[in-house]
mmCIF file of C-alpha atoms in Angstrom:
data_model
loop_
_atom_site.group_PDB
_atom_site.id
_atom_site.type_symbol
_atom_site.label_atom_id
_atom_site.label_comp_id
_atom_site.label_asym_id
_atom_site.label_seq_id
_atom_site.Cartn_x
_atom_site.Cartn_y
_atom_site.Cartn_z
ATOM 1 C CA UNK L 1 7.400 -13.773 9.845
ATOM 2 C CA UNK L 2 8.841 -16.257 12.381
ATOM 3 C CA UNK L 3 11.457 -13.969 13.253
ATOM 4 C CA UNK L 4 11.526 -10.231 14.662
ATOM 5 C CA UNK L 5 12.550 -7.710 12.146
ATOM 6 C CA UNK L 6 13.964 -4.755 13.820
ATOM 7 C CA UNK L 7 14.083 -1.815 11.495
ATOM 8 C CA UNK L 8 14.314 0.736 14.438
ATOM 9 C CA UNK L 9 17.255 2.560 12.502
ATOM 10 C CA UNK L 10 14.662 3.363 9.632
ATOM 11 C CA UNK L 11 13.041 6.809 10.076
ATOM 12 C CA UNK L 12 10.841 7.629 7.276
ATOM 13 C CA UNK L 13 10.521 11.563 6.472
ATOM 14 C CA UNK L 14 7.607 13.007 5.910
ATOM 15 C CA UNK L 15 7.865 12.986 2.011
ATOM 16 C CA UNK L 16 8.309 9.236 2.399
ATOM 17 C CA UNK L 17 4.839 8.655 4.593
ATOM 18 C CA UNK L 18 2.978 10.949 2.051
ATOM 19 C CA UNK L 19 3.988 8.770 -1.418
ATOM 20 C CA UNK L 20 1.398 6.810 -2.640
ATOM 21 C CA UNK L 21 3.525 3.752 -2.710
ATOM 22 C CA UNK L 22 3.995 3.981 0.850
ATOM 23 C CA UNK L 23 1.239 2.515 1.807
ATOM 24 C CA UNK L 24 0.590 0.209 -1.107
ATOM 25 C CA UNK L 25 4.227 -1.176 -0.159
ATOM 26 C CA UNK L 26 3.360 -1.861 3.462
ATOM 27 C CA UNK L 27 0.024 -3.543 2.496
ATOM 28 C CA UNK L 28 1.889 -6.007 -0.009
ATOM 29 C CA UNK L 29 5.066 -6.395 2.279
ATOM 30 C CA UNK L 30 4.667 -6.131 5.585
ATOM 31 C CA UNK L 31 0.630 -6.548 6.714
ATOM 32 C CA UNK L 32 -0.034 -9.203 3.891
ATOM 33 C CA UNK L 33 2.909 -11.228 5.098
ATOM 34 C CA UNK L 34 2.429 -11.436 8.801
ATOM 35 C CA UNK L 35 1.594 -14.437 10.212
ATOM 36 C CA UNK L 36 -2.305 -15.662 9.937
ATOM 37 C CA UNK L 37 -1.732 -16.608 13.577
ATOM 38 C CA UNK L 38 -1.058 -13.295 15.640
ATOM 39 C CA UNK L 39 -2.886 -13.706 18.671
ATOM 40 C CA UNK L 40 -1.128 -12.138 21.335
ATOM 41 C CA UNK L 41 1.821 -10.421 18.709
ATOM 42 C CA UNK L 42 2.302 -6.969 18.571
ATOM 43 C CA UNK L 43 3.696 -4.933 15.411
ATOM 44 C CA UNK L 44 5.605 -2.075 17.254
ATOM 45 C CA UNK L 45 5.839 0.932 14.188
ATOM 46 C CA UNK L 46 7.062 4.463 15.048
ATOM 47 C CA UNK L 47 4.166 6.899 15.406
ATOM 48 C CA UNK L 48 4.641 8.438 12.068
ATOM 49 C CA UNK L 49 4.120 5.078 10.206
ATOM 50 C CA UNK L 50 1.358 3.930 12.801
ATOM 51 C CA UNK L 51 -0.403 7.460 12.081
ATOM 52 C CA UNK L 52 -0.140 6.527 8.313
ATOM 53 C CA UNK L 53 -1.387 3.085 8.200
ATOM 54 C CA UNK L 54 -4.601 3.803 10.537
ATOM 55 C CA UNK L 55 -5.482 6.311 7.332
ATOM 56 C CA UNK L 56 -5.794 3.057 5.340
ATOM 57 C CA UNK L 57 -8.692 1.115 6.786
ATOM 58 C CA UNK L 58 -7.799 -2.044 4.499
ATOM 59 C CA UNK L 59 -4.148 -2.451 6.150
ATOM 60 C CA UNK L 60 -5.529 -2.018 9.685
ATOM 61 C CA UNK L 61 -8.427 -4.859 8.585
ATOM 62 C CA UNK L 62 -5.444 -7.027 7.148
ATOM 63 C CA UNK L 63 -3.216 -6.846 10.494
ATOM 64 C CA UNK L 64 -6.107 -7.306 12.803
ATOM 65 C CA UNK L 65 -7.862 -9.622 11.172
ATOM 66 C CA UNK L 66 -4.900 -11.866 11.657
ATOM 67 C CA UNK L 67 -4.935 -11.047 15.398
ATOM 68 C CA UNK L 68 -2.309 -8.846 15.454
ATOM 69 C CA UNK L 69 -2.346 -5.736 17.393
ATOM 70 C CA UNK L 70 -0.449 -2.390 16.207
ATOM 71 C CA UNK L 71 1.501 -0.226 19.012
ATOM 72 C CA UNK L 72 3.500 3.063 18.846
ATOM 73 C CA UNK L 73 6.938 2.402 19.714
ATOM 74 C CA UNK L 74 7.904 4.282 22.885
ATOM 75 C CA UNK L 75 9.271 7.708 22.652
ATOM 76 C CA UNK L 76 12.823 8.273 22.678
#
């Protein structure tokens, strides 16, 4: 992405995060589409989404191999 995309209004439910399609879609539509030059850039996710993707080493590897850092959003 060449812009910031704010989805702070989106609060996925536990049911959504548990769907097999969630991780597949996150990988395809977010992780693989991040710029390859992410050095110094941070992907900020809700704690629940961060926890869900941490369960899939392939997604984490895609993100970190592109130089991105994964960070939880601050609690509100």
